[in-house]
Coordinates of C-alpha atoms in Angstrom, one line a residue:
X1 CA 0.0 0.0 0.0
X2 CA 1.4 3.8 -0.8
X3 CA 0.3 6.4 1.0
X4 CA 1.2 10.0 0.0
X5 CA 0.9 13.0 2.2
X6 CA 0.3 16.8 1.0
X7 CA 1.3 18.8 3.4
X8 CA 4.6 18.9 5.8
X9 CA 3.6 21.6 8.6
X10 CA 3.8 20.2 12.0
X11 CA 0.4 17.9 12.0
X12 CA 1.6 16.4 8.4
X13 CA 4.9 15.6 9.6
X14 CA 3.3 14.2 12.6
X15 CA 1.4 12.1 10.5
X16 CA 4.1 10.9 8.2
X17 CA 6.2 9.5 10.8
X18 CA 2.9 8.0 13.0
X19 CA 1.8 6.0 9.4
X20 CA 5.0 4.6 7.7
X21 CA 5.1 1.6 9.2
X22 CA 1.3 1.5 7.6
X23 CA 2.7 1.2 4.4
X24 CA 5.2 0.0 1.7
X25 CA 5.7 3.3 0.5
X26 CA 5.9 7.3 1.6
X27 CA 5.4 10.0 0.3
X28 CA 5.4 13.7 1.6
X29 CA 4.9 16.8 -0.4
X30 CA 5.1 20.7 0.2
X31 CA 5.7 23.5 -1.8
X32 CA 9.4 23.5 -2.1
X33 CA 9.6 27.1 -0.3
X34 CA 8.4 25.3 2.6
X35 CA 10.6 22.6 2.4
X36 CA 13.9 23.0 4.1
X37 CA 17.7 21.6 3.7
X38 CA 17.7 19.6 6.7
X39 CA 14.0 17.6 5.9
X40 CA 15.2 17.4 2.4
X41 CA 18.6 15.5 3.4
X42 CA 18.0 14.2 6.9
X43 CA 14.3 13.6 6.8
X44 CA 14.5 15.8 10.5
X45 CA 12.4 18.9 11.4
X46 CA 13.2 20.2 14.6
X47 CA 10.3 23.6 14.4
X48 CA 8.2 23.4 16.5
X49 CA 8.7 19.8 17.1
X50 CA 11.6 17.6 16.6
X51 CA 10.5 14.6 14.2
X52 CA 12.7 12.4 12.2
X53 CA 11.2 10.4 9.3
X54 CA 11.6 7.0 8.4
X55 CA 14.3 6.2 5.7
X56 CA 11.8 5.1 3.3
X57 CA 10.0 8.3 3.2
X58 CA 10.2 10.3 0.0
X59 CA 10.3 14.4 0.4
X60 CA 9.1 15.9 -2.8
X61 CA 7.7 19.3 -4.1
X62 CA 6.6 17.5 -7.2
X63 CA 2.9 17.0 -6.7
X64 CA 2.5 14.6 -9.7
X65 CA 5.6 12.2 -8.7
X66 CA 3.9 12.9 -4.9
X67 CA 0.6 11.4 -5.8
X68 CA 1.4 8.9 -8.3
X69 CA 0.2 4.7 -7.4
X70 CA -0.9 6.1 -3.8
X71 CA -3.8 4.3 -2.1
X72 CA -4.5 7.0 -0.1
X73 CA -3.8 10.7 0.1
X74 CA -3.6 12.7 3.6
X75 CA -4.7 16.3 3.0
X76 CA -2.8 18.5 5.4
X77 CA -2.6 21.8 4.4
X78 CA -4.0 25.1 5.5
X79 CA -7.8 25.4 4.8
X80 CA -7.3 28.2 3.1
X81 CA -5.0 26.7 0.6
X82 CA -7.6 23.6 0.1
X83 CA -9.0 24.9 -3.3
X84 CA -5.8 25.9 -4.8
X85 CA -4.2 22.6 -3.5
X86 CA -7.1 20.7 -5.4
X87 CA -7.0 22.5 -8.3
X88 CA -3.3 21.3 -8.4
X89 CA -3.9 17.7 -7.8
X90 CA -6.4 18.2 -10.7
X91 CA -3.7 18.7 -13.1
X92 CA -1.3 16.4 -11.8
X93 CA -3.8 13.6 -12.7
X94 CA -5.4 12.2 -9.5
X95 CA -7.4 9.6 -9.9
X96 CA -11.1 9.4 -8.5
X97 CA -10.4 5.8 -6.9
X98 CA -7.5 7.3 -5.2
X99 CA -9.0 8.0 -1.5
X100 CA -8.7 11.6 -0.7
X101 CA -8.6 12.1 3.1
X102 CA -8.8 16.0 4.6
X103 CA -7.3 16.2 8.0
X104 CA -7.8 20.0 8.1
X105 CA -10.6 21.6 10.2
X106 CA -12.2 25.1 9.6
X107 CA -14.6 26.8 6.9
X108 CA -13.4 28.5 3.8
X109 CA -13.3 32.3 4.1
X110 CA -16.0 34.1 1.5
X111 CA -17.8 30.6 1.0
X112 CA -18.7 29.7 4.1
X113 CA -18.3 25.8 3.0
X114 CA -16.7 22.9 4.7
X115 CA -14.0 21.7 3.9
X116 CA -15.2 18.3 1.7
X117 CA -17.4 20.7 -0.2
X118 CA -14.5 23.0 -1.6
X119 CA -12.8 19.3 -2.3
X120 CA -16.3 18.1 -4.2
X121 CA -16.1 22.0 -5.9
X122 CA -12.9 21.5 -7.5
X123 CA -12.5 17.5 -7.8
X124 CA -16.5 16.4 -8.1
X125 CA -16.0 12.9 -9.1
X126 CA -13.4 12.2 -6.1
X127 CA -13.3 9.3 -3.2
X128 CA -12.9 11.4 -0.3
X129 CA -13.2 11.2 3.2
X130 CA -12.5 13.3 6.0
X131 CA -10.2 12.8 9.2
X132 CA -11.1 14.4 12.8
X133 CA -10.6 14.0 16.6
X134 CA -9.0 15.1 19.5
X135 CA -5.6 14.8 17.7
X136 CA -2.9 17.0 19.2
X137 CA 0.0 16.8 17.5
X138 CA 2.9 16.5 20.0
X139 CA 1.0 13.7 22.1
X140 CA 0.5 11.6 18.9
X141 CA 4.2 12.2 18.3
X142 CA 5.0 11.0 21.5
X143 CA 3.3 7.7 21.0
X144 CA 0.8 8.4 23.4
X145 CA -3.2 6.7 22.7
X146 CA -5.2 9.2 20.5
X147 CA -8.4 8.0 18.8
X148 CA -10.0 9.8 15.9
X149 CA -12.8 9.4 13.5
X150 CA -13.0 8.8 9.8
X151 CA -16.0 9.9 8.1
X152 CA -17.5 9.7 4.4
X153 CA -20.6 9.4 3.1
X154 CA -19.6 5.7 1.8
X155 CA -18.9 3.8 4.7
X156 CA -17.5 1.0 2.7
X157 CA -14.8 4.2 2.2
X158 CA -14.7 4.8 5.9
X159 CA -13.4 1.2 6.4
X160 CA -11.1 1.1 3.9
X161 CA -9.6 4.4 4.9
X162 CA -9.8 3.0 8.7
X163 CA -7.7 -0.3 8.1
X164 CA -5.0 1.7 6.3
X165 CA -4.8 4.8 9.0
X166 CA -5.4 2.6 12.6
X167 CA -2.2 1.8 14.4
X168 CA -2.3 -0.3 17.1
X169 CA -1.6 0.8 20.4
X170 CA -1.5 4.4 19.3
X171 CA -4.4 5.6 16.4
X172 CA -7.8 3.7 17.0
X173 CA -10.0 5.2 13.7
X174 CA -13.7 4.6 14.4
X175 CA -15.6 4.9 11.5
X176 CA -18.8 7.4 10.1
X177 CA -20.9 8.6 7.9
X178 CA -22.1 11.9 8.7
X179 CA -19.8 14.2 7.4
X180 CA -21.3 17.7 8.1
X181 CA -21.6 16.4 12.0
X182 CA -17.4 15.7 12.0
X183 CA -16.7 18.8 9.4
X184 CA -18.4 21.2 11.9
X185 CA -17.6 18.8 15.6
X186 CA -13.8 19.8 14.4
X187 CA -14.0 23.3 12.7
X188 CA -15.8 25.2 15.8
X189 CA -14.6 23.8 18.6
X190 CA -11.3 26.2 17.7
X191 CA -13.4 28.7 18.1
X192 CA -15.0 27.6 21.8
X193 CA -10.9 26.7 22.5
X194 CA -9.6 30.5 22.1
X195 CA -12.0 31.5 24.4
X196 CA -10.6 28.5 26.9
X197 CA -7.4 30.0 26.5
X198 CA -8.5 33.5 27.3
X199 CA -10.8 31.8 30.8
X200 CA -7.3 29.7 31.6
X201 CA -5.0 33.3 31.4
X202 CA -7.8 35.3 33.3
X203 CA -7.6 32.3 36.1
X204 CA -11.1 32.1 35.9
X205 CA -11.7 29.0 37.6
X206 CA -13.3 25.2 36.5
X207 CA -17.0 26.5 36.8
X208 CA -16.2 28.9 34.2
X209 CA -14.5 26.5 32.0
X210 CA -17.3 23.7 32.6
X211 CA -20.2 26.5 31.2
X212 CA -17.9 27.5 28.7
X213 CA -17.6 24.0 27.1
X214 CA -21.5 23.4 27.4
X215 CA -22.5 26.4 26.3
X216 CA -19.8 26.5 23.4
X217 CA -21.1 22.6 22.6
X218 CA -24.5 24.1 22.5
X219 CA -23.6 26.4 19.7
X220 CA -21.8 23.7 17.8
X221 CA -24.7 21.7 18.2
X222 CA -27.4 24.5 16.8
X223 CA -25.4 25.3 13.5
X224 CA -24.5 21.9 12.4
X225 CA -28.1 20.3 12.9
X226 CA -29.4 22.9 11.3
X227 CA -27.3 22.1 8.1
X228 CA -27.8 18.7 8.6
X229 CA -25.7 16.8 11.3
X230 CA -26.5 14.1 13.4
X231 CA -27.2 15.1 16.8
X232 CA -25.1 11.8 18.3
X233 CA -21.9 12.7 16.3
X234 CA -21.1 16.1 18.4
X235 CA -21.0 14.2 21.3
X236 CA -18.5 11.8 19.7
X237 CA -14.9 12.7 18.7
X238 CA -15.0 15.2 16.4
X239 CA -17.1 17.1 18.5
X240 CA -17.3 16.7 22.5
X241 CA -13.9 14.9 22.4
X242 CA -11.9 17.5 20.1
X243 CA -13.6 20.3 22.3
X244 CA -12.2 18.7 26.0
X245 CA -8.9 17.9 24.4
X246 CA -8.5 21.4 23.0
X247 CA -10.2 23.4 25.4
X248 CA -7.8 22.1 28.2
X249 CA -4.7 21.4 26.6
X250 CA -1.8 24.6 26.7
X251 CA -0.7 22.4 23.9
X252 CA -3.5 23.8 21.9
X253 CA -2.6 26.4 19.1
X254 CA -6.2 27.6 19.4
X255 CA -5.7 27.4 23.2
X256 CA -2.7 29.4 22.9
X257 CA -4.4 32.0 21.1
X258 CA -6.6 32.7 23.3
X259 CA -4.1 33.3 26.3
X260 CA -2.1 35.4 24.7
X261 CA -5.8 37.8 23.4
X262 CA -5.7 37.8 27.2
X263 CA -2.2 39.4 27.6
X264 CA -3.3 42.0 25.8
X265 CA -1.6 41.2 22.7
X266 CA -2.8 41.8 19.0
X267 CA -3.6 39.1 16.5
X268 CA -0.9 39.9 13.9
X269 CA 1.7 40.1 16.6
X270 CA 0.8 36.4 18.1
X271 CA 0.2 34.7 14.8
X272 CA 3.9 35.6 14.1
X273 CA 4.6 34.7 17.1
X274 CA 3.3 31.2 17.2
X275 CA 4.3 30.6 13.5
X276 CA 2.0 27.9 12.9
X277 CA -2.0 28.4 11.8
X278 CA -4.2 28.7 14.4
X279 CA -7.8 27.7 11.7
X280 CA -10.2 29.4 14.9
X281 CA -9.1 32.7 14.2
X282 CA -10.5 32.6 10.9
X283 CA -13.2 30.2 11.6
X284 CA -14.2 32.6 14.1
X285 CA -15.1 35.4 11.2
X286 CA -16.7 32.6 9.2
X287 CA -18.7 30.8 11.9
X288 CA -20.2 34.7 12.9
X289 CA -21.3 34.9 8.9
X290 CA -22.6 31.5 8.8
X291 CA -24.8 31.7 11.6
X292 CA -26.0 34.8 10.4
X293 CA -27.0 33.5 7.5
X294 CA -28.8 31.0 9.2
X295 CA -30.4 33.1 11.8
X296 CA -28.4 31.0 14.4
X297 CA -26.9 32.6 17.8
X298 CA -23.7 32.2 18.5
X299 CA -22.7 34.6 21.3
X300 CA -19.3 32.8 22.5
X301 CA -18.3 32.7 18.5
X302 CA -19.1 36.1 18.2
X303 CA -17.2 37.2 21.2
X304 CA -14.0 35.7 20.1
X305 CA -14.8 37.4 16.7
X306 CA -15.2 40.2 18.7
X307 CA -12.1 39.5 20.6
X308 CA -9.8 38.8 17.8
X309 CA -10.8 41.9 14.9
X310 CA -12.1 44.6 17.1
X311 CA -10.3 47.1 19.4
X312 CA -12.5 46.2 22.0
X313 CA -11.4 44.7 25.3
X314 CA -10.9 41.4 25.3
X315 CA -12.4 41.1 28.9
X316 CA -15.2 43.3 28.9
X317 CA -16.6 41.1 25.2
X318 CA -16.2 37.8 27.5
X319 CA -17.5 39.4 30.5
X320 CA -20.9 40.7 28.4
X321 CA -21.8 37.0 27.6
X322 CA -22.4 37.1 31.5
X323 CA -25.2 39.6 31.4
X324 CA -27.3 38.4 28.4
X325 CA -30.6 38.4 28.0
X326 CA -31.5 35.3 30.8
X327 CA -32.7 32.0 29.4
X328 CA -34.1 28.7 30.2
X329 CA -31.7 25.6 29.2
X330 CA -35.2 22.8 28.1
X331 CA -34.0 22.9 24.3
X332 CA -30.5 22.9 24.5
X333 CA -29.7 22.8 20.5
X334 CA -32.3 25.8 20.1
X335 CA -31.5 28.3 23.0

């Protein structure tokens, strides 16, 4: 089995090295600007974390050698560079048995579409499914017992794509089929994990965290069953699992992100700092114009929008969800 990879920021290498023993054969593609001396001829990355590749792994920039004979191709880019990404792999002659697999959560900007959508946009006749979980990058490095879903809207896919990505002892891959409910369970819970990172830097205590991640769920919950989710998958892995992990976890870009909002510091100033995407930041802007769309309230999205592209303080936007209009909790996906 051959298994390419598009994609060599921090989660993709992550990947690379978790899968090889998976397969016969590895392959790993980025744009060559990313790509430095040191992966090139050492198959070693030590930003931000240190990961050295198996020997078999094969580093190219060539996105038609990259994807040629593989069984399965890992998606790991940016969400924003999705459609351009696709419209590549379009001319380098993938093949629509070739399974497609997406492993990046968020919205496109303008579009407002999930992620499998702009993939069905550019590449309609394509096998693709879509990767999600409570997945954080450095603990599946370290070897440590991470389960994720793998979702598509064949589940004879699903399995298939499951028995090539589960490794034992490490990466149990349930399967599902309900897309828009894993899409959506993975994009906004960055949102909900800024504004965990802002309550965590404030030191506003476990009963704040604890309504943070309900109410936060509840949000989740109102916008993707209202575009079609299953109820049951947000409380799986893509949705209440991804939110605990990331909500909690310093190790959390999202997280992150929102501790350093509560420093004081500007968004341009700490996404240079971190120098890896953080997707909530944007998803934050897109979930807001989604649910507007929708007629949908979001208040904890909107804060964090609020948060992140307004001159606003940061704690006085948090501290207004506190003194909303008051509610009663009977329909919790409607409230």
């Amino acid at each position: 089995m051959r298994l390419a990879v598009l994609g060599l920021g921090c989660w993709g290498l992550v990947l690379t090295k978790l899968l090889s023993d998976n397969f016969e054969s590895v392959t790993g593609w980025s744009r060559s600007i990313d790509l430095s001396e040191e992966l090139l001829k050492y198959k070693r990355c030590k930003k931000p974390y240190e990961v050295q590749l198996d020997d078999k792994v094969h580093i190219t920039s060539d996105l038609k050698e990259a994807i040629k004979d593989a069984d399965i191709i890992l998606l790991v880019v940016a969400t924003s560079a999705i459609r351009a990404v696709c419209k590549q792999l379009k001319e380098a002659g993938i093949k629509d048995n070739q399974i497609l697999v997406n492993a990046s959560k968020g919205l496109e900007q303008g579009s407002l579409k999930r992620m499998s959508e702009v993939i069905k946009d550019e590449l309609p006749n394509q096998t693709i499914a879509v990767l999600s979980g409570p997945t954080l990058a450095q603990e599946v490095l370290e070897g440590q017992p991470t389960a994720a879903c793998i979702a598509s809207g064949d589940i004879e896919i699903a399995k298939k794509a499951q028995s090539m990505l589960n490794v034992p002892n490490k990466f149990r891959i349930y399967t599902n089929t309900d897309v828009i409910g894993v899409e959506f369970g993975g994009s906004l819970k960055n949102v909900i994990a800024i504004a965990a990172g802002f309550l965590d830097e404030m030191k506003f205590g476990d009963n704040s965290k604890g309504a943070l991640l309900a109410r936060g769920m509840a949000e989740i919950v109102r916008v993707a069953v209202h575009l079609g989710a299953n109820p049951s998958t947000l409380w799986g892995l893509s949705g209440m699992g991804d939110l605990i992990a990331t909500c909690y976890s310093h190790l959390s870009r999202n997280n992150t992100v929102g501790r350093m909002l509560a420093k004081g510091k500007k968004i341009d100033d700490i996404l240079q700092e971190l120098g890896s995407v953080a997707e909530g930041v944007k998803t934050s802007k897109a979930i807001c114009e989604l649910a507007d769309k929708i007629g949908i309230e979001t208040p904890i999205s909107k804060a964090i929008y609020m948060a992140v592209y307004s001159k606003e303080n940061s704690k006085e936007v948090f501290l207004q969800l506190m003194n909303r209009t008051l509610k009663g909790e009977e329909n919790f996906s409607k409230a």
